[in-house]
Amino acid sequence: MKENLNFIKKHFVTDLSSGLVVFLIALPLCLGISLASGAPLFSGIIAGIVGGIVVGITSNSSINVSGPAASVALVIFTAIQTLGSFEAVLVAIILAGIIQIGLGYLKAGTVAYFFPNAMIKGILASIGLILILKQIPHAFGVDEVFEGIDSFRNNDGTNTFSGLFNIVGHINYGALIITLVSLFIIIGWDNPFLKKFTFFKFFPSALAAVIMSILLNEYFKASVPSLALNTSHLVNLPVSDSIGEFFNFFQFPDFSVIANMEMYTIALSIAFIASLESLLSTEAGDKLDPYKRRTSTNRELKAQGIGNIVSGLIGGLPVTAVIVRTSANVNAGGRTKTATITHGVIMFVCVLAIPFILNLIPLAALSAVLFVVGYKLTSLSIYKGVYKQGKKQFLPFIITILVVMFTDLITGIIVGGSVAVFFILRDNYKNAYIHDKTSKSKDKKVLKLAQETTFLNKADIMLYLDHVPEKSQLLIDGSEAKFVHHDIFEIIEEFKQTAKFKNIDLEIKNLDRSLTTKFWKKQ
């Protein structure tokens, strides 16, 4: 389904609402990822604005939300040490964008179509679990590091589980109250009775929770100081006193490093990680999309490349499509690009005009929003559904979840994808041929090659031929084959000599070298 004017109008109000919700979630993450990268705090905000507006406009995805990602944070942190300044790293970010555009024109985005479904479902479920686990410390007012949501280790030396143990004896009851009230509002907002009223239908529950959390904390400051949250548990946004000071937050690339070969290595690393995460997020987003629209992955690579060029030119971190923001967008009702672009516009306007108000938002309220998003990604029904599909789907699914949980997103993609591919290759290995038992002669064996017999089938066919007994009859039948790899022909040629020594009566039927190219010419 293509987006048209009537479709955009139909969802315009809910898209605006969704854009606001995504902004509330993205803002502290942008700041946290800046801290994780060792980059200027405002660089994450710039990337969030560019990801929303620039990538939102140039991509043809209806629901993807882009911005800075924790998966690239370590590369940026190391790059700053290597190149000596963040301004130098901006050149690598620009070059990474150019590489991504090139990959888009080379149609490298089609690799996304080979991501196994079990792995994608595992990634989504693992992100849901991590969202819940990572936000529990914030919900109790303990953890002060609001980042690293897709990696096992945090920047403060803790990890996902040790962060949970730190809660004991350190509970901030003010944060806990705010979390519970926010959850009550968000969950209660979906009550069918309340949805009868226009206000509850269109006013975002997350915004209602955030407003209530601000009011609660201000009440605590005035009446119950022991429950009040300090600034370490609130959104922490740079505040400028004037327009001129605001634009001083922007930085510009230092092109003097253009001859430094290490800069090119860093650019390739950024391009690879950002492209991989963007492609995965795009595939995952398409599965979350209620309208099941297909995104052009090649165009998505180009859009991400344009976004990185713009972000690098004005002092921003690398941008990628991010599963967390995309899933939050869908969950909040986002159905067109309007939601993505709106989140970027709101971020720009708010950090320019009302940063002092944003700095009143408790992180506990945002954790409540992410709890709900996480639950919808990793609900019990998802596990039951994949389990019913059999172990070939469930094992890659559960292994992906565990690897992401204990390492990070990129490692999860590699390991989960490898396990899924293993099952595919094993099935392909087993289906190399059909041993036809319909022959009238007991001594005659018939080997029918499969429609597509590739080099992956070599071992299985070789083992079969090695076990053909002496003085028997064997027919190798290629009548059903549409493609046979060169290596298979070599095995058969070698077996002709073996058949002579073992006195095997060998007959080869409907098999010629044209089968090595016939299939691919049709493609």
Coordinates of C-alpha atoms in Angstrom, one line a residue:
M1 CA 0.0 0.0 0.0
K2 CA 1.5 3.3 -1.1
E3 CA 1.0 6.3 1.1
N4 CA -1.4 8.8 -0.6
L5 CA -2.9 12.1 0.6
N6 CA -6.1 10.5 1.9
F7 CA -4.2 7.9 3.8
I8 CA -1.9 10.6 5.3
K9 CA -5.0 12.7 6.3
K10 CA -6.7 9.7 7.8
H11 CA -3.8 9.1 10.2
F12 CA -2.6 12.7 10.6
V13 CA -3.7 13.2 14.2
T14 CA -2.5 9.8 15.5
D15 CA 0.8 10.3 13.7
L16 CA 1.3 13.7 15.4
S17 CA 0.6 12.0 18.7
S18 CA 3.0 9.2 17.9
G19 CA 5.7 11.6 16.9
L20 CA 5.4 13.3 20.3
V21 CA 5.7 9.9 22.1
V22 CA 8.7 8.9 20.1
F23 CA 10.3 12.3 20.9
L24 CA 9.9 11.7 24.6
I25 CA 11.6 8.3 24.3
A26 CA 14.3 9.4 21.9
L27 CA 15.4 12.6 23.7
P28 CA 17.1 11.0 26.8
L29 CA 18.5 8.2 24.6
C30 CA 20.1 10.7 22.3
L31 CA 21.8 12.3 25.3
G32 CA 22.8 9.0 26.8
I33 CA 24.4 7.7 23.5
S34 CA 26.3 11.0 23.3
L35 CA 27.7 10.3 26.8
A36 CA 28.5 6.6 25.8
S37 CA 30.3 7.9 22.7
G38 CA 32.5 10.4 24.6
A39 CA 31.1 13.0 22.2
P40 CA 29.7 16.5 22.9
L41 CA 26.2 16.1 24.6
F42 CA 24.5 18.0 21.8
S43 CA 25.8 15.7 19.0
G44 CA 23.2 13.1 19.9
I45 CA 20.4 15.7 19.7
I46 CA 21.6 16.7 16.3
A47 CA 21.6 13.1 15.1
G48 CA 18.1 12.7 16.5
I49 CA 16.8 15.8 14.6
V50 CA 18.5 14.7 11.4
G51 CA 17.3 11.1 11.7
G52 CA 13.7 12.4 12.1
I53 CA 13.6 15.1 9.5
V54 CA 16.2 14.3 6.8
V55 CA 16.0 10.5 6.9
G56 CA 12.3 10.7 7.4
I57 CA 11.8 12.7 4.2
T58 CA 14.3 10.7 2.0
S59 CA 13.4 7.2 3.2
N60 CA 10.4 5.4 1.7
S61 CA 9.7 3.6 5.0
S62 CA 6.4 4.6 6.5
I63 CA 7.3 3.8 10.1
N64 CA 11.1 3.6 10.6
V65 CA 12.5 6.1 13.1
S66 CA 16.2 6.9 12.8
G67 CA 18.7 8.5 15.2
P68 CA 21.9 7.8 17.1
A69 CA 22.4 4.1 18.1
A70 CA 24.3 2.6 20.9
S71 CA 25.7 0.0 18.5
V72 CA 28.0 2.7 17.0
A73 CA 28.9 4.3 20.3
L74 CA 32.0 2.2 20.9
V75 CA 33.3 2.9 17.4
I76 CA 32.9 6.7 18.0
F77 CA 34.5 6.5 21.4
T78 CA 37.5 4.7 20.1
A79 CA 37.7 6.9 17.0
I80 CA 37.9 10.1 19.1
Q81 CA 40.9 8.7 20.9
T82 CA 42.5 7.6 17.6
L83 CA 41.9 10.7 15.5
G84 CA 42.3 13.1 18.4
S85 CA 39.1 15.1 18.2
F86 CA 35.4 14.8 17.6
E87 CA 35.7 17.2 14.7
A88 CA 38.0 14.7 12.9
V89 CA 35.5 11.9 13.5
L90 CA 32.8 14.0 11.8
V91 CA 34.8 13.5 8.5
A92 CA 34.6 9.7 9.0
I93 CA 30.8 10.0 9.5
I94 CA 30.4 12.0 6.3
L95 CA 32.5 9.4 4.4
A96 CA 30.4 6.6 5.9
G97 CA 27.3 8.3 4.5
I98 CA 28.9 8.4 1.1
I99 CA 29.7 4.7 1.3
Q100 CA 26.1 3.9 2.3
I101 CA 24.8 5.8 -0.7
G102 CA 27.2 3.8 -2.9
L103 CA 26.0 0.6 -1.4
G104 CA 22.4 1.6 -2.1
Y105 CA 23.2 2.2 -5.8
L106 CA 25.0 -1.2 -5.8
K107 CA 21.7 -2.7 -4.5
A108 CA 23.5 -4.1 -1.4
G109 CA 20.3 -3.5 0.5
T110 CA 18.8 -6.7 -0.9
V111 CA 20.9 -8.6 1.7
A112 CA 18.1 -7.6 4.1
Y113 CA 15.7 -10.0 2.4
F114 CA 17.9 -12.9 3.5
F115 CA 17.5 -12.2 7.2
P116 CA 15.7 -15.3 8.5
N117 CA 12.4 -14.5 10.1
A118 CA 13.3 -16.5 13.3
M119 CA 16.3 -14.2 13.8
I120 CA 14.2 -11.0 13.3
K121 CA 11.6 -12.2 15.7
G122 CA 14.4 -13.1 18.2
I123 CA 15.9 -9.6 17.8
L124 CA 12.6 -7.9 18.5
A125 CA 11.8 -10.1 21.5
S126 CA 15.3 -9.6 22.9
I127 CA 15.0 -5.8 22.5
G128 CA 11.7 -6.1 24.4
L129 CA 13.4 -8.0 27.3
I130 CA 16.3 -5.6 27.4
L131 CA 14.1 -2.6 27.4
I132 CA 12.3 -4.0 30.5
L133 CA 15.4 -5.1 32.3
K134 CA 17.4 -2.0 31.6
Q135 CA 14.6 0.3 32.7
I136 CA 14.0 -1.4 36.0
P137 CA 16.8 0.5 37.8
H138 CA 15.4 3.8 36.5
A139 CA 12.0 2.8 37.7
F140 CA 13.4 2.4 41.2
G141 CA 15.5 5.6 40.9
V142 CA 18.8 3.8 41.2
D143 CA 20.7 3.8 37.8
E144 CA 21.8 7.2 36.6
V145 CA 23.0 6.0 33.1
F146 CA 20.1 6.2 30.6
E147 CA 21.8 4.5 27.7
G148 CA 23.3 1.2 26.4
I149 CA 19.8 -0.3 25.9
D150 CA 21.1 -2.9 23.3
S151 CA 24.3 -4.0 25.0
F152 CA 24.8 -6.2 28.0
R153 CA 27.4 -3.9 29.6
N154 CA 26.8 -0.4 30.7
N155 CA 29.2 2.5 30.7
D156 CA 29.3 2.7 34.5
G157 CA 30.9 -0.8 34.8
T158 CA 27.6 -2.6 35.5
N159 CA 25.7 -4.9 33.3
T160 CA 22.1 -5.7 32.7
F161 CA 21.8 -8.1 35.7
S162 CA 24.2 -6.5 38.2
G163 CA 22.3 -3.3 37.7
L164 CA 19.2 -5.1 39.0
F165 CA 21.1 -6.2 42.1
N166 CA 22.2 -2.7 42.8
I167 CA 18.5 -1.8 43.4
V168 CA 18.5 -3.6 46.8
G169 CA 18.9 -1.1 49.5
H170 CA 19.0 1.9 47.2
I171 CA 15.3 2.4 46.2
N172 CA 14.2 5.9 45.6
Y173 CA 10.6 5.8 46.6
G174 CA 9.8 9.0 44.7
A175 CA 10.9 7.4 41.4
L176 CA 9.0 4.3 42.3
I177 CA 5.8 6.2 42.9
I178 CA 6.2 8.1 39.6
T179 CA 6.8 4.9 37.7
L180 CA 3.7 3.2 39.1
V181 CA 1.5 6.2 38.5
S182 CA 2.9 6.5 34.9
L183 CA 2.2 2.8 34.3
F184 CA -1.3 3.1 35.7
I185 CA -2.0 6.0 33.3
I186 CA -0.5 4.4 30.2
I187 CA -2.3 1.0 30.7
G188 CA -5.5 2.6 31.9
W189 CA -5.6 4.9 28.9
D190 CA -6.4 1.9 26.6
N191 CA -9.5 1.0 28.6
P192 CA -12.4 0.6 26.1
F193 CA -14.7 2.8 28.2
L194 CA -12.2 5.7 28.1
K195 CA -11.6 5.3 24.4
K196 CA -15.3 6.3 23.8
F197 CA -14.2 9.9 24.6
T198 CA -12.4 11.8 21.9
F199 CA -9.8 13.2 24.4
F200 CA -8.6 9.8 25.4
K201 CA -8.6 8.6 21.8
F202 CA -6.2 11.2 20.5
F203 CA -4.3 12.6 23.5
P204 CA -1.2 10.3 23.9
S205 CA -1.1 8.3 27.1
A206 CA 2.7 8.7 27.3
L207 CA 2.4 12.5 27.3
A208 CA -0.3 12.3 30.0
A209 CA 2.1 10.2 32.1
V210 CA 5.0 12.6 31.5
I211 CA 2.9 15.6 32.5
M212 CA 1.7 13.9 35.7
S213 CA 5.2 12.8 36.5
I214 CA 6.5 16.4 36.3
L215 CA 3.6 17.6 38.5
L216 CA 4.2 14.8 41.0
N217 CA 7.9 15.6 41.3
E218 CA 7.3 19.3 41.7
Y219 CA 4.8 18.4 44.4
F220 CA 7.4 16.3 46.1
K221 CA 9.9 19.2 46.0
A222 CA 7.4 21.5 47.7
S223 CA 5.8 19.2 50.2
V224 CA 7.8 15.9 50.6
P225 CA 11.5 16.7 49.8
S226 CA 12.6 13.2 50.8
L227 CA 10.7 11.9 47.7
A228 CA 11.9 14.5 45.2
L229 CA 14.1 13.5 42.4
N230 CA 17.4 15.3 41.8
T231 CA 18.8 16.3 38.4
S232 CA 20.6 13.0 38.0
H233 CA 17.2 11.3 37.6
L234 CA 15.8 13.9 35.2
V235 CA 16.3 14.6 31.5
N236 CA 19.5 16.7 31.3
L237 CA 19.5 18.9 28.2
P238 CA 22.0 21.7 27.4
V239 CA 20.3 25.1 27.9
S240 CA 21.2 28.1 25.8
D241 CA 20.5 31.7 26.7
S242 CA 20.1 32.9 23.1
I243 CA 19.7 31.8 19.5
G244 CA 23.3 32.5 18.9
E245 CA 24.4 30.4 21.9
F246 CA 22.2 27.5 20.7
F247 CA 23.9 27.4 17.3
N248 CA 27.2 27.4 19.0
F249 CA 26.3 23.8 20.1
F250 CA 26.8 22.8 16.4
Q251 CA 30.4 21.7 15.4
F252 CA 31.9 21.3 12.0
P253 CA 34.3 18.7 10.5
D254 CA 38.0 19.0 10.5
F255 CA 38.9 18.0 6.9
S256 CA 42.7 18.1 7.7
V257 CA 42.5 14.4 8.6
I258 CA 41.4 13.5 5.0
A259 CA 44.9 12.0 4.3
N260 CA 44.8 9.9 7.5
M261 CA 44.2 6.2 6.5
E262 CA 42.8 5.4 10.0
M263 CA 39.9 7.7 9.2
Y264 CA 38.9 5.5 6.3
T265 CA 39.0 2.4 8.4
I266 CA 36.7 4.1 11.0
A267 CA 34.4 5.3 8.2
L268 CA 34.1 1.7 6.9
S269 CA 33.3 0.4 10.4
I270 CA 30.6 3.1 10.9
A271 CA 29.1 2.3 7.4
F272 CA 29.1 -1.4 8.1
I273 CA 27.5 -1.3 11.6
A274 CA 25.0 1.5 10.7
S275 CA 24.0 -0.2 7.5
L276 CA 23.5 -3.6 9.2
E277 CA 21.4 -2.2 12.0
S278 CA 19.4 -0.1 9.6
L279 CA 18.6 -3.0 7.3
L280 CA 17.6 -5.2 10.3
S281 CA 15.5 -2.5 11.7
T282 CA 13.8 -2.0 8.4
E283 CA 13.0 -5.7 8.0
A284 CA 11.7 -5.8 11.6
G285 CA 9.7 -2.6 11.2
D286 CA 8.0 -4.0 8.1
K287 CA 6.9 -7.0 10.2
L288 CA 5.5 -4.7 12.8
D289 CA 3.7 -2.5 10.3
P290 CA -0.1 -3.2 10.5
Y291 CA -0.4 -2.6 6.8
K292 CA 2.5 -4.9 5.9
R293 CA 4.1 -2.4 3.5
R294 CA 7.5 -3.3 2.0
T295 CA 10.3 -0.8 2.3
S296 CA 12.9 -0.5 -0.4
T297 CA 16.1 -1.5 1.5
N298 CA 18.3 0.0 -1.2
R299 CA 16.6 3.4 -0.9
E300 CA 16.8 3.0 2.9
L301 CA 20.6 2.7 2.6
K302 CA 20.7 5.9 0.5
A303 CA 18.5 7.7 2.9
Q304 CA 20.7 6.7 5.9
G305 CA 23.7 7.8 3.9
I306 CA 22.2 11.2 3.2
G307 CA 21.4 11.4 6.9
N308 CA 25.0 10.6 8.0
I309 CA 26.4 13.2 5.5
V310 CA 24.1 15.9 6.9
S311 CA 24.7 14.8 10.5
G312 CA 28.5 14.8 10.0
L313 CA 28.5 18.2 8.4
I314 CA 26.8 19.9 11.4
G315 CA 28.3 18.0 14.3
G316 CA 26.0 15.0 14.9
L317 CA 26.6 11.4 15.7
P318 CA 26.0 8.7 13.1
V319 CA 22.4 7.8 12.5
T320 CA 20.8 4.5 11.9
A321 CA 17.2 3.1 11.8
V322 CA 16.6 2.0 15.4
I323 CA 14.3 -0.9 16.4
V324 CA 13.4 0.6 19.7
R325 CA 12.1 3.9 18.3
T326 CA 10.4 2.2 15.4
S327 CA 8.5 -0.2 17.6
A328 CA 7.6 2.7 20.0
N329 CA 6.3 4.5 16.9
V330 CA 4.1 1.6 15.8
N331 CA 2.9 1.0 19.3
A332 CA 1.9 4.7 19.7
G333 CA -0.1 4.6 16.5
G334 CA 2.4 5.9 13.9
R335 CA 1.3 4.9 10.4
T336 CA 3.0 7.3 8.0
K337 CA 6.2 9.4 7.7
T338 CA 4.4 12.2 9.4
A339 CA 5.1 10.6 12.8
T340 CA 8.9 10.2 12.1
I341 CA 9.3 13.7 10.8
T342 CA 7.1 15.2 13.6
H343 CA 9.4 13.6 16.2
G344 CA 12.4 15.3 14.6
V345 CA 10.6 18.7 14.3
I346 CA 9.4 18.6 17.9
M347 CA 12.9 17.7 19.1
F348 CA 14.4 20.8 17.2
V349 CA 11.7 23.2 18.5
C350 CA 11.8 21.9 22.1
V351 CA 15.6 22.0 22.5
L352 CA 15.6 25.5 21.1
A353 CA 12.6 26.9 22.9
I354 CA 11.8 25.0 26.1
P355 CA 14.8 23.0 27.2
F356 CA 14.2 24.1 30.9
I357 CA 10.8 22.4 30.8
L358 CA 12.2 19.2 29.2
N359 CA 14.7 19.1 32.0
L360 CA 11.9 18.6 34.5
I361 CA 10.9 15.2 33.0
P362 CA 11.7 12.3 35.4
L363 CA 13.5 9.3 33.7
A364 CA 11.2 7.1 35.7
A365 CA 8.2 8.2 33.6
L366 CA 10.1 7.5 30.4
S367 CA 11.0 4.0 31.8
A368 CA 7.2 3.4 32.2
V369 CA 6.7 4.2 28.6
L370 CA 9.5 1.8 27.6
F371 CA 8.1 -1.0 29.8
V372 CA 4.9 -1.0 27.8
V373 CA 6.8 -1.0 24.5
G374 CA 9.1 -3.8 25.7
Y375 CA 6.2 -6.0 26.8
K376 CA 4.5 -5.7 23.4
L377 CA 7.7 -6.8 21.7
T378 CA 8.3 -9.8 24.0
S379 CA 4.9 -11.0 25.1
L380 CA 4.4 -14.7 25.9
S381 CA 2.2 -15.2 22.8
I382 CA 5.2 -14.5 20.6
Y383 CA 7.2 -17.3 22.2
K384 CA 4.3 -19.7 22.0
G385 CA 3.8 -18.9 18.3
V386 CA 7.4 -19.5 17.3
Y387 CA 7.6 -22.7 19.5
K388 CA 4.6 -24.1 17.5
Q389 CA 6.6 -23.6 14.3
G390 CA 9.1 -26.3 15.4
K391 CA 12.7 -26.4 16.6
K392 CA 14.1 -25.1 13.3
Q393 CA 12.4 -21.8 14.0
F394 CA 12.5 -21.9 17.8
L395 CA 16.2 -22.6 18.2
P396 CA 17.5 -19.6 16.1
F397 CA 14.8 -17.5 17.8
I398 CA 15.8 -18.3 21.4
I399 CA 19.6 -18.4 20.7
T400 CA 19.3 -14.9 19.1
I401 CA 17.5 -13.7 22.3
L402 CA 20.2 -15.1 24.6
V403 CA 23.1 -13.8 22.5
V404 CA 21.7 -10.3 22.3
M405 CA 20.9 -10.4 26.0
F406 CA 24.4 -11.2 27.0
T407 CA 26.4 -9.4 24.3
D408 CA 24.9 -6.8 22.0
L409 CA 22.7 -6.3 18.9
I410 CA 25.3 -6.8 16.2
T411 CA 26.7 -10.0 17.8
G412 CA 23.1 -11.3 18.1
I413 CA 22.5 -10.6 14.4
I414 CA 25.6 -12.6 13.4
V415 CA 25.1 -15.6 15.7
G416 CA 21.3 -15.8 15.3
G417 CA 21.6 -15.5 11.6
S418 CA 24.3 -18.2 11.5
V419 CA 22.2 -20.6 13.5
A420 CA 19.2 -20.0 11.1
V421 CA 21.4 -20.4 8.1
F422 CA 22.8 -23.7 9.6
F423 CA 19.3 -25.2 9.5
I424 CA 18.7 -24.0 6.0
L425 CA 22.0 -25.5 4.8
R426 CA 21.4 -28.8 6.7
D427 CA 18.0 -29.1 4.9
N428 CA 19.6 -28.3 1.6
Y429 CA 22.3 -30.9 2.3
K430 CA 19.7 -33.6 3.0
N431 CA 17.7 -32.7 -0.1
A432 CA 20.5 -33.1 -2.6
Y433 CA 18.9 -36.1 -4.3
I434 CA 16.1 -38.6 -4.2
H435 CA 17.0 -42.3 -3.8
D436 CA 14.3 -43.8 -6.1
K437 CA 13.3 -47.3 -4.8
T438 CA 10.8 -47.9 -7.6
S439 CA 13.2 -49.7 -9.8
K440 CA 12.0 -53.2 -10.9
S441 CA 15.5 -54.6 -10.5
K442 CA 16.6 -55.1 -6.9
D443 CA 20.2 -54.6 -7.9
K444 CA 19.6 -51.3 -9.7
K445 CA 19.8 -48.1 -7.8
V446 CA 18.4 -44.8 -9.1
L447 CA 19.8 -41.5 -8.0
K448 CA 17.6 -38.5 -9.0
L449 CA 19.2 -35.1 -8.6
A450 CA 17.2 -32.4 -7.0
Q451 CA 15.9 -29.4 -8.9
E452 CA 18.8 -27.2 -7.6
T453 CA 21.9 -29.2 -6.8
T454 CA 24.6 -26.9 -5.5
F455 CA 28.2 -27.2 -4.2
L456 CA 26.6 -27.5 -0.7
N457 CA 25.3 -30.9 -1.8
K458 CA 28.8 -32.3 -2.6
A459 CA 29.4 -34.1 0.6
D460 CA 26.1 -35.9 0.6
I461 CA 26.3 -37.0 -3.0
M462 CA 30.0 -38.2 -2.5
L463 CA 29.0 -40.2 0.5
Y464 CA 26.1 -41.8 -1.4
L465 CA 28.4 -42.7 -4.4
D466 CA 31.1 -44.1 -2.0
H467 CA 28.6 -46.6 -0.6
V468 CA 27.3 -47.9 -4.0
P469 CA 28.2 -51.7 -3.8
E470 CA 30.4 -53.4 -6.3
K471 CA 28.9 -55.2 -9.3
S472 CA 25.6 -53.2 -9.0
Q473 CA 23.7 -51.0 -11.4
L474 CA 23.3 -47.2 -10.9
L475 CA 21.3 -44.7 -12.8
I476 CA 22.0 -41.0 -12.2
D477 CA 18.9 -39.2 -13.4
G478 CA 19.0 -35.4 -14.0
S479 CA 15.6 -35.2 -15.6
E480 CA 14.2 -33.1 -12.7
A481 CA 17.3 -30.9 -12.3
K482 CA 17.2 -27.3 -13.4
F483 CA 20.6 -26.3 -12.1
V484 CA 23.6 -28.5 -11.3
H485 CA 26.8 -27.0 -10.0
H486 CA 30.1 -27.6 -11.8
D487 CA 31.5 -29.4 -8.7
I488 CA 28.7 -32.0 -8.9
F489 CA 29.7 -32.7 -12.6
E490 CA 33.3 -33.2 -11.4
I491 CA 32.2 -35.7 -8.8
I492 CA 30.2 -37.7 -11.4
E493 CA 33.2 -37.6 -13.8
E494 CA 35.5 -39.0 -11.1
F495 CA 32.9 -41.6 -10.2
K496 CA 32.9 -42.9 -13.8
Q497 CA 36.5 -44.2 -13.1
T498 CA 35.5 -45.6 -9.7
A499 CA 32.6 -47.4 -11.4
K500 CA 35.0 -49.2 -13.8
F501 CA 37.2 -50.4 -10.9
K502 CA 34.1 -51.6 -8.9
N503 CA 32.4 -53.2 -11.9
I504 CA 29.4 -50.9 -11.4
D505 CA 27.1 -50.6 -14.4
L506 CA 26.7 -46.8 -14.5
E507 CA 24.0 -45.0 -16.6
I508 CA 23.7 -41.2 -16.7
K509 CA 20.5 -39.8 -18.1
N510 CA 19.3 -36.2 -18.9
L511 CA 22.5 -34.6 -17.5
D512 CA 24.6 -32.2 -19.4
R513 CA 26.8 -29.2 -18.7
S514 CA 24.2 -26.7 -19.9
L515 CA 22.5 -27.2 -16.5
T516 CA 25.3 -25.2 -14.9
T517 CA 24.1 -22.0 -16.5
K518 CA 20.5 -22.6 -17.6
F519 CA 19.0 -21.7 -14.2
W520 CA 20.9 -18.5 -13.8
K521 CA 20.1 -17.3 -17.3
K522 CA 16.4 -17.5 -16.4
Q523 CA 17.0 -15.2 -13.4

